[in-house]
Coordinates of C-alpha atoms in Angstrom, one line a residue:
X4 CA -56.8 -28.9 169.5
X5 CA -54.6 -26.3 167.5
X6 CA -51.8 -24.7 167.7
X7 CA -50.7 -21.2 166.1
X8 CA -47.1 -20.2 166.2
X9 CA -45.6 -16.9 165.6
X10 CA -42.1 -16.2 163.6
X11 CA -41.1 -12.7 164.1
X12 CA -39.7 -11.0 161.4
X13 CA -38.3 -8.2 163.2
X14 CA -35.8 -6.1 161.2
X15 CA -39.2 -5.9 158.8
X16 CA -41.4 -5.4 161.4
X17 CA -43.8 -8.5 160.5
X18 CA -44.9 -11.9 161.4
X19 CA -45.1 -15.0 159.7
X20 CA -47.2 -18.0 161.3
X21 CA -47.6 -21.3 161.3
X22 CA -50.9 -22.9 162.0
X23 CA -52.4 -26.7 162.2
X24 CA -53.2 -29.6 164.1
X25 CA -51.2 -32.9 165.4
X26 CA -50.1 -34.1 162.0
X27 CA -50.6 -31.2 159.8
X28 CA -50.2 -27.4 159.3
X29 CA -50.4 -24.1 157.2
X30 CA -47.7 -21.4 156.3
X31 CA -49.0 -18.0 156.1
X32 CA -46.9 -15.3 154.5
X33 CA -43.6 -17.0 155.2
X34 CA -40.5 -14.8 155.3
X35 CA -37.6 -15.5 152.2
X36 CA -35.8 -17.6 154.5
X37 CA -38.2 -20.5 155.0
X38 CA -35.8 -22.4 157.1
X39 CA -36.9 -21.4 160.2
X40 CA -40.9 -21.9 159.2
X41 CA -39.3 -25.8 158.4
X42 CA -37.8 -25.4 161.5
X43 CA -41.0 -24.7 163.3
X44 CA -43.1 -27.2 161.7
X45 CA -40.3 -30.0 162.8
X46 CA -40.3 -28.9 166.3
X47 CA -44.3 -29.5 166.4
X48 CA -43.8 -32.7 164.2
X49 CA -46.3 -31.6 161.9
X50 CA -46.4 -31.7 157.7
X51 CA -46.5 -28.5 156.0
X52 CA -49.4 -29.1 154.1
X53 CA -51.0 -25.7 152.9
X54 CA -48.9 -22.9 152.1
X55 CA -51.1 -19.3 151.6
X56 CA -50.1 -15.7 150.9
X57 CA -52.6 -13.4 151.9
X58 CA -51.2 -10.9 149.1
X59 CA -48.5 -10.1 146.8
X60 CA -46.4 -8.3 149.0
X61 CA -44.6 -5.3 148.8
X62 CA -42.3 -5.0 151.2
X63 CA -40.3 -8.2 151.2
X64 CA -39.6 -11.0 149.0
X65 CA -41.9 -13.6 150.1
X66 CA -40.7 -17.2 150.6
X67 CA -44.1 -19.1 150.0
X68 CA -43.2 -20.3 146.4
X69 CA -40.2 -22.1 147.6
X70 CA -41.8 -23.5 151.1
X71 CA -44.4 -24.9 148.9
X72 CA -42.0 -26.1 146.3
X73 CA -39.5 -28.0 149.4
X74 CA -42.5 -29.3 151.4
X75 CA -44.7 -30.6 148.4
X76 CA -47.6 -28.2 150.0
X77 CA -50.3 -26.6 148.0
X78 CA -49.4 -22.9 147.4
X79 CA -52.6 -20.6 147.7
X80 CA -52.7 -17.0 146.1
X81 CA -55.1 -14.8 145.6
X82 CA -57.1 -15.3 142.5
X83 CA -56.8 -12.2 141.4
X84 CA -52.9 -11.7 142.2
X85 CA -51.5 -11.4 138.7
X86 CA -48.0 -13.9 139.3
X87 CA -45.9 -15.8 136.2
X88 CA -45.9 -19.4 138.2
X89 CA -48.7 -22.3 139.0
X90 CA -50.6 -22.0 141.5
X91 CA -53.8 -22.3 143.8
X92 CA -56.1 -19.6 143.2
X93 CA -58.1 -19.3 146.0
X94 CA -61.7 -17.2 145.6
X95 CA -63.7 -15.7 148.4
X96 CA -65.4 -18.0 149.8
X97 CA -63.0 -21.2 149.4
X98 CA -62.0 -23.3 152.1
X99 CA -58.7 -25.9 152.6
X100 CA -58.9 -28.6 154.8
X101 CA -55.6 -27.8 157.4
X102 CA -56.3 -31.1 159.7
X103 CA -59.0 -33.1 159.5
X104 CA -58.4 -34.9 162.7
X105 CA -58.7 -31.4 164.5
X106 CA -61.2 -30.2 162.3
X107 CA -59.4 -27.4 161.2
X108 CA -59.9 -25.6 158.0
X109 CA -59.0 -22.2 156.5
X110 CA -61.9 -20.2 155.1
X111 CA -60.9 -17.3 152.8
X112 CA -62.3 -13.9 152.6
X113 CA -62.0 -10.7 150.4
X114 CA -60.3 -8.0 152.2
X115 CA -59.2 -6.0 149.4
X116 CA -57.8 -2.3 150.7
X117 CA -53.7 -2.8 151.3
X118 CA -53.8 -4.5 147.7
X119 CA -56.8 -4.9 145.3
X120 CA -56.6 -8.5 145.7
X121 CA -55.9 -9.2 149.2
X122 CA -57.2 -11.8 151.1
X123 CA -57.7 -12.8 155.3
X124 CA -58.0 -16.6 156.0
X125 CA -60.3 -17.1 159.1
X126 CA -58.9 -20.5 160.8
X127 CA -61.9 -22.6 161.9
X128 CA -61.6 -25.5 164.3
X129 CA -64.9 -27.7 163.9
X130 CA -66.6 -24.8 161.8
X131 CA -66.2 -21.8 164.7
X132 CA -63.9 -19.3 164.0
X133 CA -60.7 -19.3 166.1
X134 CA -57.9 -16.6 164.2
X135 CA -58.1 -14.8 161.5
X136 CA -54.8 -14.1 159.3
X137 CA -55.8 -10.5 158.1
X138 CA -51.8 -9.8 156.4
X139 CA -52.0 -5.8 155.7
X140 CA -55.9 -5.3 156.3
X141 CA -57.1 -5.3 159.8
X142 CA -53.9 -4.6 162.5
X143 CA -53.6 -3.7 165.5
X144 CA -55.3 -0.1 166.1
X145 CA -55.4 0.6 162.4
X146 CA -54.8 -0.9 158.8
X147 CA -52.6 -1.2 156.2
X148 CA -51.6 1.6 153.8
X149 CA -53.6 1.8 150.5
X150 CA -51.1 3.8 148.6
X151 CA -48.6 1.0 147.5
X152 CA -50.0 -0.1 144.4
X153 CA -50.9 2.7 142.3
X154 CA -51.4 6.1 142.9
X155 CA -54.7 6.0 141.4
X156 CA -56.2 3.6 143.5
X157 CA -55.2 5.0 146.5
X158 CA -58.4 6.4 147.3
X159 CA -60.4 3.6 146.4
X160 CA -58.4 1.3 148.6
X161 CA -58.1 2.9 151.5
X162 CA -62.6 3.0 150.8
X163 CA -62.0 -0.4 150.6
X164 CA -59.8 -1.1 153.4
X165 CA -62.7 0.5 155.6
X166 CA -65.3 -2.1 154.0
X167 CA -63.1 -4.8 154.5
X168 CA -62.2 -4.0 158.3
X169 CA -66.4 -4.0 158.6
X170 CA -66.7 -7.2 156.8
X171 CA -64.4 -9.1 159.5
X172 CA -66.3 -7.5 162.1
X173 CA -69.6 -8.4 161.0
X174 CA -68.8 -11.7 160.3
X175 CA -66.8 -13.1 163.2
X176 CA -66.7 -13.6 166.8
X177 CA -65.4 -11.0 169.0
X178 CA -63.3 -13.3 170.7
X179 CA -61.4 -14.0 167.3
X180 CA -57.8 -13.7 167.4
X181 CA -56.8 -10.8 165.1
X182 CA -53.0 -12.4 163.5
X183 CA -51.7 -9.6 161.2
X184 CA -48.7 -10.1 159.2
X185 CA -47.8 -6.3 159.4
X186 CA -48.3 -3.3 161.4
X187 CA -45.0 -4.3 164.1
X188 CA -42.7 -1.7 162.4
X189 CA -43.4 -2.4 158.9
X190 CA -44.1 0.8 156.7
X191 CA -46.6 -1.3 155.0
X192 CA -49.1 -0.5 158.0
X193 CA -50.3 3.3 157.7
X194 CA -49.7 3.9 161.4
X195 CA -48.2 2.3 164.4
X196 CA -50.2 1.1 167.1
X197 CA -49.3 0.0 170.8
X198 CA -49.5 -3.8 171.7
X199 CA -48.9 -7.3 170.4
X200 CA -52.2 -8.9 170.7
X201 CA -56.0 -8.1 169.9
X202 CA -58.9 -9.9 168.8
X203 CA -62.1 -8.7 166.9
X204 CA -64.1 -7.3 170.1
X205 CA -60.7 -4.9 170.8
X206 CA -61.0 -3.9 167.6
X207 CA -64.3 -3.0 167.5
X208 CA -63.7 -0.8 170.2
X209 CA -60.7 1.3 168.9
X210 CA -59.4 1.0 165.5
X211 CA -60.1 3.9 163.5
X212 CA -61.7 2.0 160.6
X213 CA -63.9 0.6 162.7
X214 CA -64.9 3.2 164.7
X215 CA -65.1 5.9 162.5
X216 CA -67.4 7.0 159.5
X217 CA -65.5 6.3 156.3
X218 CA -65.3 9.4 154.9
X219 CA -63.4 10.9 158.3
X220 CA -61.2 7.6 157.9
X221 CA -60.1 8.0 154.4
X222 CA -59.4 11.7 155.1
X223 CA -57.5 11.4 158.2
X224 CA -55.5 7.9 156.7
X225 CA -54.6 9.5 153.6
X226 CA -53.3 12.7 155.6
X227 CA -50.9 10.6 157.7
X228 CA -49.2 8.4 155.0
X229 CA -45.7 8.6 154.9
X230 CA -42.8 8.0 152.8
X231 CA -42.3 5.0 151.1
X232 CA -39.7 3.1 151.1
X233 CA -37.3 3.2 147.7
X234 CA -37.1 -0.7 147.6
X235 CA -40.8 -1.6 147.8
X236 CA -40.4 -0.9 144.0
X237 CA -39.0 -4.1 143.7
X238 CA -40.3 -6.7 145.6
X239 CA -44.1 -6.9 144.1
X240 CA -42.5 -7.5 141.0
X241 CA -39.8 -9.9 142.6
X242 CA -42.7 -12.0 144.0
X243 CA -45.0 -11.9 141.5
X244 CA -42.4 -13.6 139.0
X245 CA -42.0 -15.9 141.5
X246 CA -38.8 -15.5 143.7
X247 CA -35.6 -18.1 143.4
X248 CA -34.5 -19.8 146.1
X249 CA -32.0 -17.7 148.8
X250 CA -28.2 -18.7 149.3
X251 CA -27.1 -17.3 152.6
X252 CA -23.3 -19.6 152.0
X253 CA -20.9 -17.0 153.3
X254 CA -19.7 -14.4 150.9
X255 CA -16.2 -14.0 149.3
X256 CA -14.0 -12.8 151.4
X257 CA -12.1 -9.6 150.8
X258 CA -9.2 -8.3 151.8
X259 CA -7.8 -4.6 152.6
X260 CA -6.8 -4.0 149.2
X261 CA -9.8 -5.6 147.3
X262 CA -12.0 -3.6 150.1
X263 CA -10.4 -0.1 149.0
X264 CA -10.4 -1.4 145.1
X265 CA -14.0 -1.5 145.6
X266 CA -14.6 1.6 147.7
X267 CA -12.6 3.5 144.5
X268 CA -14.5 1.8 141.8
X269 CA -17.5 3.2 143.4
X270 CA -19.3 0.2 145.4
X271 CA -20.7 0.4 148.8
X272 CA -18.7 -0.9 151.7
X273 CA -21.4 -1.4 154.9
X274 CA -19.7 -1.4 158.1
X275 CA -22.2 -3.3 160.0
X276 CA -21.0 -2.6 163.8
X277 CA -22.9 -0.6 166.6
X278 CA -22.6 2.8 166.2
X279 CA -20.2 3.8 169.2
X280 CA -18.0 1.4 167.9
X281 CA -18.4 3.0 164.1
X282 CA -17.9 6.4 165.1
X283 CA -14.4 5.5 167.0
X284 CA -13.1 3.9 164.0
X285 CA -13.6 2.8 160.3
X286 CA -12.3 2.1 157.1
X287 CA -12.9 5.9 155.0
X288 CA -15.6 5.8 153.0
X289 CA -17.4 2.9 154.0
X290 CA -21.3 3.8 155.3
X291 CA -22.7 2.5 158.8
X292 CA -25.9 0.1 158.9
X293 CA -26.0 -1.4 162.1
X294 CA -26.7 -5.2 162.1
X295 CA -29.1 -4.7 165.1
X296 CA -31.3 -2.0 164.2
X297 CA -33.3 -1.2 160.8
X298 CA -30.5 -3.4 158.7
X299 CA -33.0 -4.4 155.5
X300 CA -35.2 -1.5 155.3
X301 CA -32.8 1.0 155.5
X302 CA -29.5 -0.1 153.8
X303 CA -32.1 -1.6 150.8
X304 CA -34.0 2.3 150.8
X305 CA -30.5 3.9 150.5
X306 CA -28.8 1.7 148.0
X307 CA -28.7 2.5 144.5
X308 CA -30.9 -0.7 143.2
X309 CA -28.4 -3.5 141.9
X310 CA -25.3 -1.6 143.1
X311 CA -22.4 -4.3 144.6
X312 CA -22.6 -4.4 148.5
X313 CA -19.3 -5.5 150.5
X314 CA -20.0 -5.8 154.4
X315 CA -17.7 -5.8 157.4
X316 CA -18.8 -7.0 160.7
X317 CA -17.4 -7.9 163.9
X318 CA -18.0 -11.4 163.7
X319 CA -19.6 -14.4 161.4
X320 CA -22.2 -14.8 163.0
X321 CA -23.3 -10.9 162.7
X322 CA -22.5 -11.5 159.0
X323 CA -24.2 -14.2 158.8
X324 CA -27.7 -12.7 160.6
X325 CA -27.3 -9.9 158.0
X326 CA -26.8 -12.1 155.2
X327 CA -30.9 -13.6 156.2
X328 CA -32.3 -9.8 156.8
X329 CA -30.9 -8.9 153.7
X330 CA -31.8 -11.5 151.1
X331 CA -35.7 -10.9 152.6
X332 CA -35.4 -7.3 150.4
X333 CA -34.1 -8.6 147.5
X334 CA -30.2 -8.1 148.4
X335 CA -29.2 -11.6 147.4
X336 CA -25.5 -12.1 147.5
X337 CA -22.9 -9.5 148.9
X338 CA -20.0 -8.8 146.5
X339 CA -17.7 -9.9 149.2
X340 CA -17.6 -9.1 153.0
X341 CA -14.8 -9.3 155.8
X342 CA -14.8 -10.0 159.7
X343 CA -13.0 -8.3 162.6
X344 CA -11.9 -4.7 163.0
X345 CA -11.0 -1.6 161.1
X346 CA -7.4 -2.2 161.3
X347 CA -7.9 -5.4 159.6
X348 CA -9.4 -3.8 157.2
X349 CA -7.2 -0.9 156.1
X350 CA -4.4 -1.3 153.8
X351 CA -0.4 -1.1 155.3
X352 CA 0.4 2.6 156.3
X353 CA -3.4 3.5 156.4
X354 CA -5.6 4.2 159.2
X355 CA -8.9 4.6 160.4
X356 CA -10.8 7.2 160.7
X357 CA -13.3 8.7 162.9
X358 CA -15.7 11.4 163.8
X359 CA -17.1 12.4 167.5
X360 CA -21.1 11.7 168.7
X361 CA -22.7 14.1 171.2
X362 CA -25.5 14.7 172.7
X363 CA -27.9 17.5 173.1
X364 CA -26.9 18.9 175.6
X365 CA -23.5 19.2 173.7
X366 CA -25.4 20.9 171.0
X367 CA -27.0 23.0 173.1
X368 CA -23.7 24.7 173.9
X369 CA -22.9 25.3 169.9
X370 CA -26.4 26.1 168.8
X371 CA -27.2 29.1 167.8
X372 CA -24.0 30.8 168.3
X373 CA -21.5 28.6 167.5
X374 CA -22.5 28.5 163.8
X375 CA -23.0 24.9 163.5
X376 CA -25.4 22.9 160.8
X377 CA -28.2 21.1 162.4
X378 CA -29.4 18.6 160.3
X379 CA -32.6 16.7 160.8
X380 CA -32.9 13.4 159.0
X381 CA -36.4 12.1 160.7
X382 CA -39.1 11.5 158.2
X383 CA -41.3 14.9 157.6
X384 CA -44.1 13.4 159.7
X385 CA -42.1 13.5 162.5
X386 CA -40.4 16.9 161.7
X387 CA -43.9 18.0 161.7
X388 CA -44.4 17.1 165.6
X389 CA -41.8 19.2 166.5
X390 CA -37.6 20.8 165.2
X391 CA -35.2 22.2 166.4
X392 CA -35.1 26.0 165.2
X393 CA -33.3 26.7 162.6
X394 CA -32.1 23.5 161.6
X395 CA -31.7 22.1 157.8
X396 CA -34.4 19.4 157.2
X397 CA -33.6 16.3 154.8
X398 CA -34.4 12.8 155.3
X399 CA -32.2 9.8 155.9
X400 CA -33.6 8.0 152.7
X401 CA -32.6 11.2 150.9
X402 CA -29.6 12.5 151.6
X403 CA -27.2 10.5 149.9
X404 CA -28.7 12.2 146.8
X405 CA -28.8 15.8 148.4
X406 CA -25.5 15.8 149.9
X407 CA -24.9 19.2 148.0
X408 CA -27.6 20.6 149.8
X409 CA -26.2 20.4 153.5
X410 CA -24.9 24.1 154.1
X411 CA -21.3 24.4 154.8
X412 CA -19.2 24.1 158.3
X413 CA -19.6 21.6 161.1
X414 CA -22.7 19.4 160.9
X415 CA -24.1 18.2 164.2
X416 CA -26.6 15.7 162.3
X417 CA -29.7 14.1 164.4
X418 CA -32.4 12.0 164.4
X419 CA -35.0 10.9 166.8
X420 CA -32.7 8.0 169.0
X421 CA -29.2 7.9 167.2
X422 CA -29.7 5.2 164.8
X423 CA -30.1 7.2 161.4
X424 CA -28.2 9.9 162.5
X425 CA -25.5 7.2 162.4
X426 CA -26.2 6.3 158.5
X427 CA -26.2 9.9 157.5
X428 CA -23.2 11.0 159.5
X429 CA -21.2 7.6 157.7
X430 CA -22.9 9.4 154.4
X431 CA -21.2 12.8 155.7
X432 CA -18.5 11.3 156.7
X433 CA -17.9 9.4 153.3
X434 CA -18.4 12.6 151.6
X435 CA -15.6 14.6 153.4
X436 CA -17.8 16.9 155.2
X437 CA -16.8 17.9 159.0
X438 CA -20.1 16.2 161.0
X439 CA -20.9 15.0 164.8
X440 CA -23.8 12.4 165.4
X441 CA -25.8 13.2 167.5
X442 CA -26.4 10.4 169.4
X443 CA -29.4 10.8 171.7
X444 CA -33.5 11.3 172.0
X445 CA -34.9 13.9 170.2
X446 CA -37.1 13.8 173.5
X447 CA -34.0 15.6 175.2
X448 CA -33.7 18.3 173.1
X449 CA -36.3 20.6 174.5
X450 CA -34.7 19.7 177.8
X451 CA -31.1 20.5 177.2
X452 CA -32.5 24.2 176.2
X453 CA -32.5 24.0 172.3
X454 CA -35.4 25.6 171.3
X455 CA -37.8 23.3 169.4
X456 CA -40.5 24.9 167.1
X457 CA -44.0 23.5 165.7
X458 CA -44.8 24.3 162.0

């Protein structure tokens, strides 16, 4: 018997898993904080015996050097993954023994496309295939993006990524479980597909790279990749020195005054509360992340690399949950941070501030002839499925580089649910410009009798 556990790494949009037998188990891809992998393996009473990375990853710091490093486990990279520390280079081909009372062992094969180097990990029990751990090659209803590493390559990867989707299908059951590590949000996966689970048979029948020639593949794959994310700079780098370990103590704890001392020196200030709750009241200056939504992707896009990071939230234990999203980018240690409202947070004889949300409807009634500035912050793949007419287009990521190209007057700024609209009306906001967040679904636009153009 075997077992193969999930750990959802949602804010990022990927999954972690844990994998063995009665007495002992492998790691794949673990997340930065490998507590809760320990976690896992203690509530199924089994070792941690193998720890594997499927790739050096892009899009998060990866905790496998440190899991191996607590747990004693063998740490198994890709050969051809160029990193600075020992340790198990692992070759097509190559198999690890998981349990050996199960019969469970891990066979590796060459799957290069997301990286050059990547690597799936078919999980045998008693030599048949049961899962395969396919990281960013094979996902749910497509692959992962081949444009990471070097422009350059692009091409040749995403050839690659169409080989290497063939090769598992060739070479293993339909009924294999397909377990990617991306494709549940991530922009590492070059679309996103409906549905949690699949096996090799479902693929077969409607992934792209497997149902289409590859030329039409690498045309139409290429054509839809979007924008990538500022931090992913950072992280293969991060991982391939070989990441420290993560201290998620709570922060320094700052007061009104050291809270304004560092807004004026220049620092970020994250107010990490729900948007309603943003948009009645904050401390000037400081830019909203919400804690639930996008927390890591977006606040580590934004952020000037390096640049001192104070949050507020409503609680500790909201600090605390985005003290673990964040140090999975890179964003190790806040400067400081603070807990429980705006007025705690303001100094003596200041105030919070505020600025109203709508919807569309309510923009409906100003647009065109109340001379307002609409301001679209999606990503240009979306803009490209449908705007509102004559609105200014720059996206989220951007804007806090390109506030001096927002037109002047009122800006009613939206985004496809209210989320991002949020982080560029606190950018706005910040900037002492007049704006209105339009909080709602782009869906509704159309509907409330804005007229929405295609290019």
């Amino acid at each position: 018997m075997f077992f193969v556990d999930t750990i959802e790494v949602a804010g990022l949009g990927n999954r972690s898993y844990l994998a063995g037998g009665e007495r002992t188990a492998v790691a794949v891809d673990p997340p930065r904080d490998i507590d809760q992998v320990i976690a896992a393996a203690a509530r199924r009473g089994v070792r941690i015996a193998q720890v594997v990375e499927t790739h050096v990853h892009n899009d998060y710091v990866t905790g496998g050097l440190e899991l191996a490093r607590v747990t004693g486990a063998a740490y198994l990279v890709p050969a051809g993954a160029r990193v600075s520390f020992d340790r198990v280079p692992v070759h097509d081909g190559d198999r690890a023994q998981i349990d050996g009372d199960a019969g469970l062992t891990l066979r590796a094969l060459a799957t290069p496309g997301h990286t050059p180097h990547h690597t799936s990990y078919v999980l045998e029990e008693n030599g048949v295939a049961v899962a395969v751990f396919t990281g960013g090659s094979l996902l749910i209803g497509t692959v992962g993006r081949p444009d990471l590493v070097e422009p350059r390559l692009t091409e040749r990867l995403a050839r690659a990524q169409h080989a290497s989707a063939h090769r598992l299908a060739a070479e293993l059951p339909d009924e294999t479980a397909v377990l990617p590590t991306h494709g549940f949000g991530s922009f590492c996966s070059s679309s996103q597909a409906e549905g949690s689970a699949t096996t090799i048979g479902k693929e077969k029948a409607s992934n792209d790279a497997l149902t289409r020639d590859v030329d039409t593949f690498v045309a139409d794959l290429l054509a839809g990749l979007d924008d990538v994310p500022a931090y992913y700079a950072h992280m293969g780098p991060a991982n391939a020195a070989g990441p420290a370990a993560v201290d998620l103590t709570p922060p320094a704890v700052a007061d009104a005054e050291e809270i304004a001392a560092r807004l004026a020196a220049g620092e970020w200030v994250v107010d990490l509360r729900n948007r309603v709750a943003f948009a009645a009241g904050h401390v000037s200056g400081s830019f909203n992340f919400e804690a639930e939504g996008q927390l890591a992707t977006y606040l580590a896009w934004l952020i000037p690399w390096g640049k001192p990071v104070t949050l507020l939230a409503e609680s500790p234990g909201q600090l605390a949950a985005a003290q673990r999203e964040l140090v999975r980018v890179g964003i190790d240690r806040p400067a400081a941070a603070a807990t429980g409202e705006p007025a705690d947070w303001v100094r003596d004889g200041d105030k919070p501030v505020s600025f109203p949300r709508a919807t569309f409807a309510d923009l409906a009634d100003r647009h065109p002839a109340g001379g307002v500035v609409v301001l679209d912050v999606r990503r240009a793949s979306e803009r490209g499925g449908g705007y509102i007419e004559d609105s200014v287009h720059i996206p989220v990521h951007t804007l806090h580089r390109r506030l001096d190209e927002v037109p002047e007057g009122e800006v009613w700024v939206h985004c496809a649910g209210g989320m991002r609209a949020a982080i560029a009306a606190s950018l706005l906001d910040a900037a002492g410009r007049d704006v209105v967040a339009v909080d709602d679904s782009f869906d509704a636009a159309e509907k409330a009798g804005l007229t929405v153009r295609n290019p």
